[in-house]
Amino acid sequence: KNQVEQSPQSLIILEGKNCTLQCNYTVSPFSNLRWYKQDTGRGPVSLTIMTFSENTKSNGRYTATLDADTKQSSLHITASQLSDSASYICVVIRTGGGNKLTFGTGTQLKVEL
Amino acid sequence: NAGVTQTPKFQVLKTGQSMTLQCAQDMNHEYMSWYRQDPGMGLRLIHYSVGAGITDQGEVPNGYNVSRSTTEDFPLRLLSAAPSQTSVYFCASSYSNSGGDEQFFGPGTRLTVL
């Protein structure tokens, strides 16, 4: 069964600190993986996309890593800001027809002063 | 360029009532989809469309209907609302269903069924 598991479920950090969010998946056959940021009351917005051959990709203070062998991805946030408070969703896309996207349940991040 | 728009933003229904959630995009995307988001669960696909006149069922289609008469619009119809349909509904669009294209999400409709 195609599944995406994220950890931790929630996280509270102080402004300026770094954090790492985890994503493990069993989706097959793998095509690519995206991290989305979802602010409260808004729709998800894509942060990064990683294909099978990519190990690391950065978008400003966000850095995603992918280990396709162990089927794990992480999202590292550097020098957190209050505006980083959101839910971060890992989405794994498979090849083939039909519904190709499997969504994780998200990690709820809160950045405090 | 408004992106993906959804109306209404909030809605309260009584059990058995019907309604249509509206979704429109101005990016000329071929692929559009509807998801529901429930606490503790990932987004789940209700229905999707790969182009005007073509729709298909997703993971949780029961109780919902869709149609796609134009590229821009993809309404979701609740035929006879049930409390189990209380959820936040998101419409999304992308250039294609290849998987490599970014999905752009609307702001969501929060639906409560009493």
Coordinates of C-alpha atoms in Angstrom, one line a residue:
Chain A
K1 CA 0.0 0.0 0.0
N2 CA 1.3 3.5 -0.9
Q3 CA 1.9 5.4 2.3
V4 CA 3.7 8.6 3.4
E5 CA 4.5 9.0 7.1
Q6 CA 5.8 12.2 8.6
S7 CA 7.4 13.0 11.9
P8 CA 7.2 14.6 14.3
Q9 CA 3.4 15.3 14.2
S10 CA 4.0 18.7 15.8
L11 CA 7.0 20.8 16.8
I12 CA 7.6 24.0 18.7
I13 CA 10.9 25.9 18.3
L14 CA 12.3 29.3 19.2
E15 CA 12.7 31.9 16.5
G16 CA 16.2 31.7 15.0
K17 CA 16.6 28.0 15.7
N18 CA 17.0 25.3 13.0
C19 CA 14.7 22.3 12.7
T20 CA 14.4 19.1 10.6
L21 CA 11.2 17.4 9.5
Q22 CA 11.1 13.8 8.4
C23 CA 9.2 12.0 5.7
N24 CA 9.3 8.2 5.1
Y25 CA 7.4 6.6 2.2
T26 CA 6.5 3.3 0.6
V27 CA 5.2 4.7 -2.6
S28 CA 6.2 2.7 -5.7
P29 CA 7.1 3.2 -8.5
F30 CA 8.6 6.5 -7.4
S31 CA 8.6 9.6 -9.7
N32 CA 9.3 12.6 -7.5
L33 CA 8.7 14.1 -4.1
R34 CA 7.4 17.5 -3.1
W35 CA 7.3 19.4 0.1
Y36 CA 4.4 21.8 0.6
K37 CA 3.9 24.6 3.1
Q38 CA 0.3 25.2 4.3
D39 CA -0.4 28.3 6.3
T40 CA -3.5 28.2 8.6
G41 CA -6.7 28.7 6.5
R42 CA -4.8 28.6 3.2
G43 CA -4.1 26.0 0.5
P44 CA -0.8 24.2 0.3
V45 CA 2.1 25.9 -1.6
S46 CA 5.0 24.0 -3.1
L47 CA 8.4 24.6 -1.6
T48 CA 10.6 22.0 -3.4
I49 CA 10.4 19.1 -5.8
M50 CA 13.0 16.3 -5.9
T51 CA 13.4 13.6 -8.6
F52 CA 15.0 10.2 -8.1
S53 CA 18.5 11.4 -9.0
E54 CA 18.5 14.4 -6.7
N55 CA 19.9 14.3 -3.2
T56 CA 19.6 17.9 -2.0
K57 CA 17.6 20.9 -3.1
S58 CA 17.4 24.3 -1.5
N59 CA 14.9 27.1 -1.6
G60 CA 16.1 30.0 0.5
R61 CA 16.2 28.8 4.1
Y62 CA 14.5 25.5 3.2
T63 CA 16.7 22.6 2.2
A64 CA 15.2 19.2 1.2
T65 CA 17.1 16.0 1.1
L66 CA 16.1 12.7 -0.5
D67 CA 17.5 9.2 0.0
A68 CA 15.7 7.1 -2.6
D69 CA 17.4 3.9 -1.4
T70 CA 16.0 4.1 2.1
K71 CA 12.8 6.0 0.9
Q72 CA 13.4 8.9 3.2
S73 CA 13.3 12.7 2.8
S74 CA 13.9 15.5 5.2
L75 CA 13.1 19.2 5.2
H76 CA 15.6 21.4 7.1
I77 CA 14.6 24.9 8.0
T78 CA 17.5 27.3 8.9
A79 CA 17.2 30.4 11.1
S80 CA 13.5 30.0 11.6
Q81 CA 11.1 32.9 11.5
L82 CA 7.7 33.5 12.9
S83 CA 6.3 33.2 9.4
D84 CA 7.6 29.6 9.2
S85 CA 4.7 28.6 11.5
A86 CA 2.6 26.3 9.3
S87 CA 2.0 22.7 8.4
Y88 CA 4.6 21.1 6.2
I89 CA 3.3 18.3 4.0
C90 CA 5.3 15.7 2.2
V91 CA 3.8 14.5 -1.1
V92 CA 5.2 11.5 -3.0
I93 CA 4.3 11.1 -6.7
R94 CA 4.4 7.8 -8.5
T95 CA 4.6 7.0 -12.1
G96 CA 1.7 5.4 -14.1
G97 CA -1.9 6.4 -14.6
G98 CA -4.7 7.4 -12.3
N99 CA -4.2 9.1 -8.9
K100 CA -0.4 9.5 -8.6
L101 CA -0.1 11.6 -5.4
T102 CA 0.1 10.3 -1.9
F103 CA 0.0 13.0 0.8
G104 CA 1.5 12.8 4.3
T105 CA -0.5 14.0 7.3
G106 CA 1.9 16.9 7.8
T107 CA 4.1 18.3 10.6
Q108 CA 2.6 21.3 12.4
L109 CA 5.5 23.7 13.1
K110 CA 5.1 26.6 15.5
V111 CA 7.9 29.2 15.8
E112 CA 7.8 31.2 19.0
L113 CA 9.6 34.3 20.3
Chain B
N1 CA -3.6 36.3 -12.7
A2 CA -5.8 35.0 -9.8
G3 CA -4.6 31.4 -9.9
V4 CA -7.1 29.0 -8.4
T5 CA -10.2 30.5 -6.8
Q6 CA -12.9 28.8 -4.8
T7 CA -16.3 29.9 -3.5
P8 CA -17.8 29.9 -1.0
K9 CA -15.1 30.2 1.7
F10 CA -17.4 28.8 4.4
Q11 CA -20.7 26.9 4.2
V12 CA -23.1 25.3 6.7
L13 CA -25.6 22.8 5.4
K14 CA -28.2 20.6 7.0
T15 CA -28.2 16.9 6.4
G16 CA -29.8 16.1 3.1
Q17 CA -29.3 19.5 1.5
S18 CA -27.3 19.8 -1.8
M19 CA -24.9 22.4 -2.9
T20 CA -22.1 23.1 -5.4
L21 CA -18.6 24.2 -4.5
Q22 CA -17.2 26.3 -7.3
C23 CA -13.6 26.2 -8.5
A24 CA -12.0 28.2 -11.3
Q25 CA -8.4 28.6 -12.6
D26 CA -7.0 31.1 -15.1
M27 CA -3.7 29.4 -15.9
N28 CA -5.0 27.3 -18.8
H29 CA -4.2 24.1 -16.8
E30 CA -5.5 20.8 -18.2
Y31 CA -5.5 18.9 -14.9
M32 CA -7.9 19.8 -12.1
S33 CA -8.8 18.0 -9.0
W34 CA -10.7 18.1 -5.7
Y35 CA -9.4 17.1 -2.3
R36 CA -10.8 16.9 1.1
Q37 CA -8.7 17.5 4.2
D38 CA -9.7 16.1 7.6
P39 CA -7.8 16.3 10.9
G40 CA -5.1 13.7 11.2
M41 CA -5.3 12.6 7.6
G42 CA -3.5 13.6 4.5
L43 CA -5.3 15.2 1.6
R44 CA -7.5 12.7 -0.1
L45 CA -8.5 12.9 -3.8
I46 CA -12.3 13.0 -4.5
H47 CA -12.4 13.5 -8.3
Y48 CA -10.1 14.7 -11.0
S49 CA -10.2 15.8 -14.6
V50 CA -7.4 15.6 -17.2
G51 CA -9.2 18.0 -19.6
A52 CA -12.6 19.5 -20.6
G53 CA -15.2 16.7 -20.8
I54 CA -13.1 14.1 -19.0
T55 CA -13.5 13.3 -15.3
D56 CA -12.6 10.3 -13.2
Q57 CA -13.0 9.1 -9.6
G58 CA -10.4 9.5 -7.0
E59 CA -9.9 7.8 -3.6
V60 CA -13.2 9.0 -1.9
P61 CA -15.8 9.8 -4.6
N62 CA -19.0 8.6 -2.9
G63 CA -21.5 11.4 -2.4
Y64 CA -19.9 13.8 -4.8
N65 CA -20.3 14.6 -8.5
V66 CA -18.2 16.6 -10.9
S67 CA -18.3 17.9 -14.4
R68 CA -15.8 19.8 -16.6
S69 CA -17.5 21.7 -19.4
T70 CA -14.7 24.2 -19.8
T71 CA -10.9 24.2 -19.1
E72 CA -11.4 26.9 -16.5
D73 CA -14.1 25.5 -14.2
F74 CA -14.5 22.4 -12.2
P75 CA -17.4 22.4 -9.8
L76 CA -18.0 19.8 -7.1
R77 CA -21.6 18.9 -6.3
L78 CA -22.7 17.4 -3.0
L79 CA -25.9 15.5 -3.8
S80 CA -27.3 14.9 -0.3
A81 CA -25.0 16.3 2.4
A82 CA -24.1 14.0 5.3
P83 CA -22.2 14.9 8.6
S84 CA -19.3 12.7 7.3
Q85 CA -18.8 15.3 4.6
T86 CA -17.9 18.0 7.1
S87 CA -14.4 18.9 6.0
V88 CA -12.2 21.4 4.2
Y89 CA -12.3 21.1 0.5
F90 CA -9.4 22.1 -1.8
C91 CA -9.4 22.5 -5.5
A92 CA -6.1 22.2 -7.3
S93 CA -4.8 22.5 -10.9
S94 CA -1.7 21.7 -12.8
Y95 CA -0.4 21.9 -16.4
S96 CA -0.7 18.1 -16.7
N97 CA -1.1 14.9 -14.7
S98 CA 2.5 13.9 -15.4
G99 CA 3.3 14.2 -11.7
G100 CA 6.2 16.5 -12.4
D101 CA 4.1 19.6 -12.6
E102 CA 3.4 21.7 -9.5
Q103 CA -0.2 21.6 -8.3
F104 CA -1.6 25.0 -7.4
F105 CA -4.2 24.9 -4.7
G106 CA -7.1 27.2 -4.1
P107 CA -7.8 28.8 -0.6
G108 CA -10.3 26.1 0.4
T109 CA -13.9 25.8 1.4
R110 CA -14.7 24.9 5.0
L111 CA -18.0 22.9 5.0
T112 CA -20.0 22.0 8.0
V113 CA -22.9 19.6 7.7
L114 CA -25.3 19.5 10.7

